[in-house]
PDB file of C-alpha atoms in Angstrom:
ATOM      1  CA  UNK A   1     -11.949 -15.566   4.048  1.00 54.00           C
ATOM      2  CA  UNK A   2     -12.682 -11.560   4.845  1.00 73.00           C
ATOM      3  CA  UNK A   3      -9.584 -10.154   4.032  1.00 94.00           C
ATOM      4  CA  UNK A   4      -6.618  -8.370   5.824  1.00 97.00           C
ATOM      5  CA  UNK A   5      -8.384  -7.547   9.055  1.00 97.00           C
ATOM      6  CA  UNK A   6      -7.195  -4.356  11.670  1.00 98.00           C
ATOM      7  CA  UNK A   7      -8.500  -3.589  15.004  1.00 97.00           C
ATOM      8  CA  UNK A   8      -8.916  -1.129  15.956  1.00 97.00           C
ATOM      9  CA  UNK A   9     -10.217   1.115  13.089  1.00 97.00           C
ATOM     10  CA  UNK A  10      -9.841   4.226  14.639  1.00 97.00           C
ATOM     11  CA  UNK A  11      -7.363   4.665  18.189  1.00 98.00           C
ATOM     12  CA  UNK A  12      -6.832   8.174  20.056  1.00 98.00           C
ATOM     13  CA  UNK A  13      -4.158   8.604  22.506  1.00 98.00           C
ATOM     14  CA  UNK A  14      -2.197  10.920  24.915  1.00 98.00           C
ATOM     15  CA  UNK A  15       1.449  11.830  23.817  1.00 98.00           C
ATOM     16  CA  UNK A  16       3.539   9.266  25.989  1.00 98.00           C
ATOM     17  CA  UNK A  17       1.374   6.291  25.973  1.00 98.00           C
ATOM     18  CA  UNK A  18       1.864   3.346  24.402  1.00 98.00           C
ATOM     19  CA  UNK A  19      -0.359   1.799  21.572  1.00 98.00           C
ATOM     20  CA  UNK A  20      -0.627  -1.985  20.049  1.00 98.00           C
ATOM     21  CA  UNK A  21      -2.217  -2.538  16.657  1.00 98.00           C
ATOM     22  CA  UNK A  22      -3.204  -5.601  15.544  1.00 98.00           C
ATOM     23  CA  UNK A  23      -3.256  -7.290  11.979  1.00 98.00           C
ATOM     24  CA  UNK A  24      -5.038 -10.675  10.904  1.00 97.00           C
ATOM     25  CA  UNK A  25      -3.665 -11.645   7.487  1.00 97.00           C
ATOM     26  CA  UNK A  26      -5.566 -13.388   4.984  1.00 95.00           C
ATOM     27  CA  UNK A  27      -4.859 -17.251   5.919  1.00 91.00           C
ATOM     28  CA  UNK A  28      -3.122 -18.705   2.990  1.00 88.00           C
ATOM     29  CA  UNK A  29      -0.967 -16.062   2.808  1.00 93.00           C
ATOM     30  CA  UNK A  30       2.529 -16.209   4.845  1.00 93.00           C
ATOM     31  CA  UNK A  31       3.645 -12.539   3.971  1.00 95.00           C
ATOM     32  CA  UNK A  32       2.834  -9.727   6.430  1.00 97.00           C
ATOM     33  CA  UNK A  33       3.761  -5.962   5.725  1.00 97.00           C
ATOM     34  CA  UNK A  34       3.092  -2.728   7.528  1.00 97.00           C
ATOM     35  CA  UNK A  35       3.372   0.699   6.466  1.00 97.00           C
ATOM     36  CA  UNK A  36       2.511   3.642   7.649  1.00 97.00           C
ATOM     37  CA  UNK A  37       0.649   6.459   5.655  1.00 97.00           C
ATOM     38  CA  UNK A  38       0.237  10.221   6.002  1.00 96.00           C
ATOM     39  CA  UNK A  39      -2.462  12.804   4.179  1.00 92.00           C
ATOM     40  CA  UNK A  40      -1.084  13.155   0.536  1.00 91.00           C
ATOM     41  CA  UNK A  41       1.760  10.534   0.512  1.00 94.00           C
ATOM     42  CA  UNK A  42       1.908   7.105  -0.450  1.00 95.00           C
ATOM     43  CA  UNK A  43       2.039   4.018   1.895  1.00 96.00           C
ATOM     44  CA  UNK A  44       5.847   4.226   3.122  1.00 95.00           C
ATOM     45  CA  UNK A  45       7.283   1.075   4.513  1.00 95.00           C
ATOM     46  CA  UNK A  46       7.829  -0.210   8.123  1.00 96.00           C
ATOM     47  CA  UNK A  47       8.840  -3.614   8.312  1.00 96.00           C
ATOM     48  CA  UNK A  48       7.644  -7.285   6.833  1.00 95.00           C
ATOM     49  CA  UNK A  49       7.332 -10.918   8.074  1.00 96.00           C
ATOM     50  CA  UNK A  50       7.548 -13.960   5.862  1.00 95.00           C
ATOM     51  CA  UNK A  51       6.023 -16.740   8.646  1.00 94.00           C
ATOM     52  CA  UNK A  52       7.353 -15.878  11.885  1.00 94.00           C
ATOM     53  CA  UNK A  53      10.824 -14.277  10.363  1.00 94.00           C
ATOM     54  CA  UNK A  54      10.988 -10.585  10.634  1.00 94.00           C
ATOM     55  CA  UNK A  55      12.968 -10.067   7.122  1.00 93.00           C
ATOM     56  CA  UNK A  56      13.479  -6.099   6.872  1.00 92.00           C
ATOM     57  CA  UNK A  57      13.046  -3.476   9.076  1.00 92.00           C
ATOM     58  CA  UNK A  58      12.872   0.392   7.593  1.00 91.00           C
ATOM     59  CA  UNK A  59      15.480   2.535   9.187  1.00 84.00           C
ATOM     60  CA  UNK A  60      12.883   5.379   9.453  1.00 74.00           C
ATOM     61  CA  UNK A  61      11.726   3.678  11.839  1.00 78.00           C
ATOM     62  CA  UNK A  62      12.564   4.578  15.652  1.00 82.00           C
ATOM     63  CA  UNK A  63      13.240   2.292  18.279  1.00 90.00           C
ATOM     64  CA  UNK A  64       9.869   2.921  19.837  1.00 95.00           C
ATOM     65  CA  UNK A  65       8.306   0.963  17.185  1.00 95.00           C
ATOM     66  CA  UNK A  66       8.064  -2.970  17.460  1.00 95.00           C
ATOM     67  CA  UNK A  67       6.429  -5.600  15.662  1.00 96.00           C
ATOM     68  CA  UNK A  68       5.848  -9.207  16.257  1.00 95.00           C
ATOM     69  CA  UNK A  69       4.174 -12.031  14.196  1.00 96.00           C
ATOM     70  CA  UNK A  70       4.784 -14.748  17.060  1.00 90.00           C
ATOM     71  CA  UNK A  71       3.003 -17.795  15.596  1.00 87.00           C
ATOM     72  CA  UNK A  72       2.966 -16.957  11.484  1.00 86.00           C
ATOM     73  CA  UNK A  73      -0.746 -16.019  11.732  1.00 91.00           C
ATOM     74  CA  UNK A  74      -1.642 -12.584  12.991  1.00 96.00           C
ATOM     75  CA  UNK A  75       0.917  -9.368  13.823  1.00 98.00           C
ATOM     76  CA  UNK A  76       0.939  -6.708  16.413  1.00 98.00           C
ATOM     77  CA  UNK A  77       2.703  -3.631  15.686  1.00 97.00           C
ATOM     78  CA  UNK A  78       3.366  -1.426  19.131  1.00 97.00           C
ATOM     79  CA  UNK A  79       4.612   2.032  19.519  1.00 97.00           C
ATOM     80  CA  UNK A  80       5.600   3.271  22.505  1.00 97.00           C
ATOM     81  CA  UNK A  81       5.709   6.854  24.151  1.00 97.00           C
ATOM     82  CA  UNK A  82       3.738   8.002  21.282  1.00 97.00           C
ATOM     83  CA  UNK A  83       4.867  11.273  19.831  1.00 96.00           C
ATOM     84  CA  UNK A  84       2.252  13.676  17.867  1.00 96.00           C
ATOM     85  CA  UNK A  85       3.952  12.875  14.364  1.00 95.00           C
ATOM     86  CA  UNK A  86       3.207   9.295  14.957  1.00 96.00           C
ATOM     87  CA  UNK A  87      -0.357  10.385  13.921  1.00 97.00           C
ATOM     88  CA  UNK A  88      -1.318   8.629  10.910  1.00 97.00           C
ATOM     89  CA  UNK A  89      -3.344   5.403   9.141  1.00 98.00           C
ATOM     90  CA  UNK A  90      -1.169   2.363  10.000  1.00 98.00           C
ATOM     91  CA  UNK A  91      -1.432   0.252   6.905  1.00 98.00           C
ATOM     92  CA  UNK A  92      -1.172  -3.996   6.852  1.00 98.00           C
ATOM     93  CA  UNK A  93      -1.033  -6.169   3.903  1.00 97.00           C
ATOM     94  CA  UNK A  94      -0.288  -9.781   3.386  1.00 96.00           C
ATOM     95  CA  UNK A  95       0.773 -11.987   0.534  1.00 94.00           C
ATOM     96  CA  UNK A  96       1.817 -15.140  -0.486  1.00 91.00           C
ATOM     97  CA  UNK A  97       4.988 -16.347  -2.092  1.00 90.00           C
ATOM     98  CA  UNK A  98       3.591 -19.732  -3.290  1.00 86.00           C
ATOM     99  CA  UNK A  99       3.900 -20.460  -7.105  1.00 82.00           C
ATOM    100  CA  UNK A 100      -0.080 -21.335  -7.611  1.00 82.00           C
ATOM    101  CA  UNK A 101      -1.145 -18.409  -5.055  1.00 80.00           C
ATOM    102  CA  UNK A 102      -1.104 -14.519  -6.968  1.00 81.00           C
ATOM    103  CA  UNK A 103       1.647 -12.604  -5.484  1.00 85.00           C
ATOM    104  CA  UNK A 104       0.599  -9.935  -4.901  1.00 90.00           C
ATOM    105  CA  UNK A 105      -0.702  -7.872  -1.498  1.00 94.00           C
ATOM    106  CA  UNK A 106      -4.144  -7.228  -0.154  1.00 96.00           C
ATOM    107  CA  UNK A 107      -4.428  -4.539   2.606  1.00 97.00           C
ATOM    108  CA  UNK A 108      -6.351  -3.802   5.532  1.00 97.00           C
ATOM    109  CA  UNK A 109      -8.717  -1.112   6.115  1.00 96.00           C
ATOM    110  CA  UNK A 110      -5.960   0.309   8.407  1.00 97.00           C
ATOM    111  CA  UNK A 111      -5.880   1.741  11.950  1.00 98.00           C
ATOM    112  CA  UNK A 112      -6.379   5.522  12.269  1.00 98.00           C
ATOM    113  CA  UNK A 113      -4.167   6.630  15.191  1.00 98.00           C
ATOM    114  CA  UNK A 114      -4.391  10.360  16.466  1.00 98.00           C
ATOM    115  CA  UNK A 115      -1.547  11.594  19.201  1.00 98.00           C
ATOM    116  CA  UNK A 116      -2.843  13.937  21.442  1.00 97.00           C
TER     117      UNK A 116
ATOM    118  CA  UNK B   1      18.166   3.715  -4.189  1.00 70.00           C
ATOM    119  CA  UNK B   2      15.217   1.701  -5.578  1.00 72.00           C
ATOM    120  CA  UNK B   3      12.499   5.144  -6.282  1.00 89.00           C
ATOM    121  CA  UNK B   4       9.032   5.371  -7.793  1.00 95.00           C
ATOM    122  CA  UNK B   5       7.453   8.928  -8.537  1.00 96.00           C
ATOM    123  CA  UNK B   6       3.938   9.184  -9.638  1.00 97.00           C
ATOM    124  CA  UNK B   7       2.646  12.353 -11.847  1.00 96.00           C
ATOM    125  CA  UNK B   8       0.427  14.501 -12.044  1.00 97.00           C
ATOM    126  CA  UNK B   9       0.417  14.744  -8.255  1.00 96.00           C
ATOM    127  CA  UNK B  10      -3.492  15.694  -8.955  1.00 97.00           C
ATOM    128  CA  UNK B  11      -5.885  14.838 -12.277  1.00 98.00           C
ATOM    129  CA  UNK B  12      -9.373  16.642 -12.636  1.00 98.00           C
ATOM    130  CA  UNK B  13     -11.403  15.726 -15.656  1.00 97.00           C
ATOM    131  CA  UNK B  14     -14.250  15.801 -16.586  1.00 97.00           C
ATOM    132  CA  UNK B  15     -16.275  12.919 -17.238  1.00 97.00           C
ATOM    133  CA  UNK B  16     -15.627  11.575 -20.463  1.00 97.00           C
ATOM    134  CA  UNK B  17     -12.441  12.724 -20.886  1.00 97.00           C
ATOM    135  CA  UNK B  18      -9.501   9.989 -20.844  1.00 97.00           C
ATOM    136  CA  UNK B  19      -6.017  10.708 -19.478  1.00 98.00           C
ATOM    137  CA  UNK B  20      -3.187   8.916 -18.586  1.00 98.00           C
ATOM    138  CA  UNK B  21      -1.128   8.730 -15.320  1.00 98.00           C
ATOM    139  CA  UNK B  22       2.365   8.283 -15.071  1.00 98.00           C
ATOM    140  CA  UNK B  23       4.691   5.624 -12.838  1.00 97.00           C
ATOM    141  CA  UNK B  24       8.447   5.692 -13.349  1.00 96.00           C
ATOM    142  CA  UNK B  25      10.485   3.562 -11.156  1.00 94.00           C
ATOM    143  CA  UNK B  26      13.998   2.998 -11.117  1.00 90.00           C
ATOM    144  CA  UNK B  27      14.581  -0.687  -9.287  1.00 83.00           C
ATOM    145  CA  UNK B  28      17.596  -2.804  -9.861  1.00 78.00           C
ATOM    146  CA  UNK B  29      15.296  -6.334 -10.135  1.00 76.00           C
ATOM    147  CA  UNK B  30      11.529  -5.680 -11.248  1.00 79.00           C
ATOM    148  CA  UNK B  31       9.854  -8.466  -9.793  1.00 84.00           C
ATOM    149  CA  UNK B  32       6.429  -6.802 -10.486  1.00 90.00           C
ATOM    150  CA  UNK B  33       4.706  -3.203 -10.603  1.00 94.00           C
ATOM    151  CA  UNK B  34       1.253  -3.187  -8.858  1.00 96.00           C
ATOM    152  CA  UNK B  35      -1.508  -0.748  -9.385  1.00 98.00           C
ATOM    153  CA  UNK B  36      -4.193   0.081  -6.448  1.00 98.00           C
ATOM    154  CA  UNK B  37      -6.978   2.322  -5.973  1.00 98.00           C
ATOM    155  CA  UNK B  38      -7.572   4.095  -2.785  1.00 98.00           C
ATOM    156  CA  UNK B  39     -10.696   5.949  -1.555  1.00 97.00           C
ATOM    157  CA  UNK B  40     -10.233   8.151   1.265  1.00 95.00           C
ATOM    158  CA  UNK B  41      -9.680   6.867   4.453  1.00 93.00           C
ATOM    159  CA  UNK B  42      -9.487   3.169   3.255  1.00 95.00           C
ATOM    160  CA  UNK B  43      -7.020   0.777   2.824  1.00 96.00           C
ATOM    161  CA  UNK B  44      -5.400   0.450  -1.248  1.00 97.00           C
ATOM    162  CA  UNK B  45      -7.628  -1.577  -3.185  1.00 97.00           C
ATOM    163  CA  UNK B  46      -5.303  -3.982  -5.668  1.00 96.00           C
ATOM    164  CA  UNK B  47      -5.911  -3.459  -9.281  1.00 97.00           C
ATOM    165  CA  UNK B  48      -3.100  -4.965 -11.353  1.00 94.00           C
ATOM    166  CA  UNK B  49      -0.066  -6.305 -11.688  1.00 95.00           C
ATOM    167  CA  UNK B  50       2.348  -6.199 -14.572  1.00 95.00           C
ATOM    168  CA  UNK B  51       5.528  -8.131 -15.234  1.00 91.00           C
ATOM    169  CA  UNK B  52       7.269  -7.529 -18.110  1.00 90.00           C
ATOM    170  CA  UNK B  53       7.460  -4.526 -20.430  1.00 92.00           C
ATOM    171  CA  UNK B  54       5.230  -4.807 -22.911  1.00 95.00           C
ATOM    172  CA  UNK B  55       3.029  -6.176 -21.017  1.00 95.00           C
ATOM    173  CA  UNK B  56      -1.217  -4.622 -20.685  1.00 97.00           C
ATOM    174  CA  UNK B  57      -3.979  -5.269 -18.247  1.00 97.00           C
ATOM    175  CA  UNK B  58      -7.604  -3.980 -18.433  1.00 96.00           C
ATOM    176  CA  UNK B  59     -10.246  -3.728 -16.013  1.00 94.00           C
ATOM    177  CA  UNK B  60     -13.250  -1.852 -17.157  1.00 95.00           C
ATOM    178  CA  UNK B  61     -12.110   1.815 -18.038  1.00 96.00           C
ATOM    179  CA  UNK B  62      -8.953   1.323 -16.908  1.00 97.00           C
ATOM    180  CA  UNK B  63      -5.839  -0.244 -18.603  1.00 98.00           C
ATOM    181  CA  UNK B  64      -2.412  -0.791 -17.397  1.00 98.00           C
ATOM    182  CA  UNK B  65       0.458  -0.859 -19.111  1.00 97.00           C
ATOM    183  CA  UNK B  66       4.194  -1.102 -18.489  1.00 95.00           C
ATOM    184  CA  UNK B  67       8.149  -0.241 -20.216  1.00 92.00           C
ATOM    185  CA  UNK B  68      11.232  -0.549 -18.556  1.00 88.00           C
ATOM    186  CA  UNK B  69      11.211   2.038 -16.787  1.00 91.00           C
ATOM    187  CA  UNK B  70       7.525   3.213 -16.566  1.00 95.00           C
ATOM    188  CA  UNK B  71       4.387   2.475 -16.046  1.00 97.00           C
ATOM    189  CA  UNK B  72       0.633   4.560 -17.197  1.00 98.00           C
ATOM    190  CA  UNK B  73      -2.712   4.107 -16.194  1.00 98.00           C
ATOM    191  CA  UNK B  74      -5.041   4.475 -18.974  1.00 98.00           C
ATOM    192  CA  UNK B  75      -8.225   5.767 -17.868  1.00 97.00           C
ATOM    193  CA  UNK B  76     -11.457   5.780 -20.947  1.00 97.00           C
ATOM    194  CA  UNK B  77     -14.075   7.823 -20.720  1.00 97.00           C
ATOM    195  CA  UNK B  78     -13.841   8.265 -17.257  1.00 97.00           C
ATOM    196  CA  UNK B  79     -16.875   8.390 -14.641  1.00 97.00           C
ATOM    197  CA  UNK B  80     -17.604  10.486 -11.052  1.00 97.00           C
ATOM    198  CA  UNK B  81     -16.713   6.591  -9.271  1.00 97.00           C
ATOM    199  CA  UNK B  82     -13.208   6.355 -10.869  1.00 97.00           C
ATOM    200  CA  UNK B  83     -12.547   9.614  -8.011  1.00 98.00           C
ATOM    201  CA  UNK B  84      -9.604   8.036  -6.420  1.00 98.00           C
ATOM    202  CA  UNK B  85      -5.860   8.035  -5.576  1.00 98.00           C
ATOM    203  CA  UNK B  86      -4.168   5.739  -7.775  1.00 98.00           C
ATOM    204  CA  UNK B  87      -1.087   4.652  -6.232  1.00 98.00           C
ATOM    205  CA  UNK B  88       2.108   2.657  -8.107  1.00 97.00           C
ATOM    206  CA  UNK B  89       4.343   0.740  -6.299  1.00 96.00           C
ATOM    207  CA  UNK B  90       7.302  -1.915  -7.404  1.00 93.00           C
ATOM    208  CA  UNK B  91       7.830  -5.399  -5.221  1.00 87.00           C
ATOM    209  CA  UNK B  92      11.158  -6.024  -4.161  1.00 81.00           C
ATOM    210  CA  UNK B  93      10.068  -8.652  -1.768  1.00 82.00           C
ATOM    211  CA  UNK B  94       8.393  -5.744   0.402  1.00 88.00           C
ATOM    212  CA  UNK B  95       6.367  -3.510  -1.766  1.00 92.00           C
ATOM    213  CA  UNK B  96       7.681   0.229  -2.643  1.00 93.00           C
ATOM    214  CA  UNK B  97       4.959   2.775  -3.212  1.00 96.00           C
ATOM    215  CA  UNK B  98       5.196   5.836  -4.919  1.00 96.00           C
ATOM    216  CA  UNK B  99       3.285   8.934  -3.610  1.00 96.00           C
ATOM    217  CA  UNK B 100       0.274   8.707  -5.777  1.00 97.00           C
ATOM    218  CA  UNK B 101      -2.047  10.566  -8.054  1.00 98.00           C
ATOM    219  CA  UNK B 102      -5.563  11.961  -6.857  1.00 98.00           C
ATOM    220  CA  UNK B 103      -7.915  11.663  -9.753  1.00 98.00           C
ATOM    221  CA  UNK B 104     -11.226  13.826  -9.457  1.00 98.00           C
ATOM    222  CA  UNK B 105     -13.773  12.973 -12.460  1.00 98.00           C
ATOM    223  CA  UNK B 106     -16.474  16.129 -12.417  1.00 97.00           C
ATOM    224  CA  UNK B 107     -19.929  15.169 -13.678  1.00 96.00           C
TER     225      UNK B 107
END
């Protein structure tokens, strides 16, 4: 296993358009988080999955934000009519809650999105 | 409200010279208090994670060490590599981060 894996690395879009991230966990692990960080703050919190169940949701974030883990496995994470302050690294991580499993989260690389 | 504040917001040392950072958290259920590294423009790198309060974890120059209500990051005789942003953060079943603390070791 590679890791938490994000694609794209690096996205650039016009204000108004809509943009889908996507996250592959590592595959043992059931838990999927994203978070969203900005230059000089910590990782702040968006929303987790345990399995398919979408468990919390951050009330920072808008209604133009949307995330899906359909099957368990991989997540996408869509924002649409993208503002400029949406610019930032969209962080994923992924754990496991099994006893003999470590419990805590290993993150992706991230996806770099400018707003243009 | 569950809160974790990191300090100093910014370390410079020079190499050699050990210092501590700071994580104080305020969480009604501790269910664990991670530590990760992050280099710029990558994802957090996981470097601990600390249960109970009196509990200690080392890695190399770094050890990690936790109360009841804070946390430090002990870092020996530091080197140019250990340049970072540590970051803190508490689970409580998602994981709560606190703002972090950007180390610079000079040679």
């Amino acid at each position: 296993d590679t890791g938490v894996s994000q694609d794209p690395r690096h996205k650039i879009t016009k204000r108004g358009q809509n943009v889908t991230f996507r996250c592959d966990p590592i595959s043992e692990h059931n838990r999927l988080y994203w978070y969203r960080q900005t230059l000089g703050q910590g990782p702040e919190f968006l929303t987790y999955f345990q399995n398919e169940a979408q468990l919390e949701k951050s009330r920072l974030l808008s209604d133009r934000f949307s995330a899906e883990r359909p099957k368990g496995s991989f997540s996408t994470l869509e924002i649409q009519r993208t503002e400029q302050g949406d610019s930032a690294m969209y962080l994923c991580a992924s754990s496991s809650t099994r006893r003999d499993i470590n419990p805590e989260a290993f993150f992706g690389q991230g996806t770099r999105l400018t707003v243009v | 409200e569950d809160q974790v504040t990191q300090s100093p917001e910014a370390l410079r040392l020079q190499e050699g010279e050990s210092s501590s950072l700071n994580c104080s958290y305020t969480v009604s259920g501790l269910r664990g208090l991670f530590w990760y590294r992050q280099d710029p423009g990558k994802g957090p790198e996981f470097l601990f994670t600390l249960y109970s309060a009196g509990e200690e974890k080392e890695k190399e120059r770094l050890k990690a060490t936790l109360t009841k209500k804070e946390s430090f990051l002990h870092i020996t005789a530091p080197k140019p590599e250990d340049s970072a942003t540590y970051l803190c953060a508490v689970h409580e079943g998602k994981l709560i981060f606190g703002q972090g603390t950007t180390l610079q070791v000079k040679p």
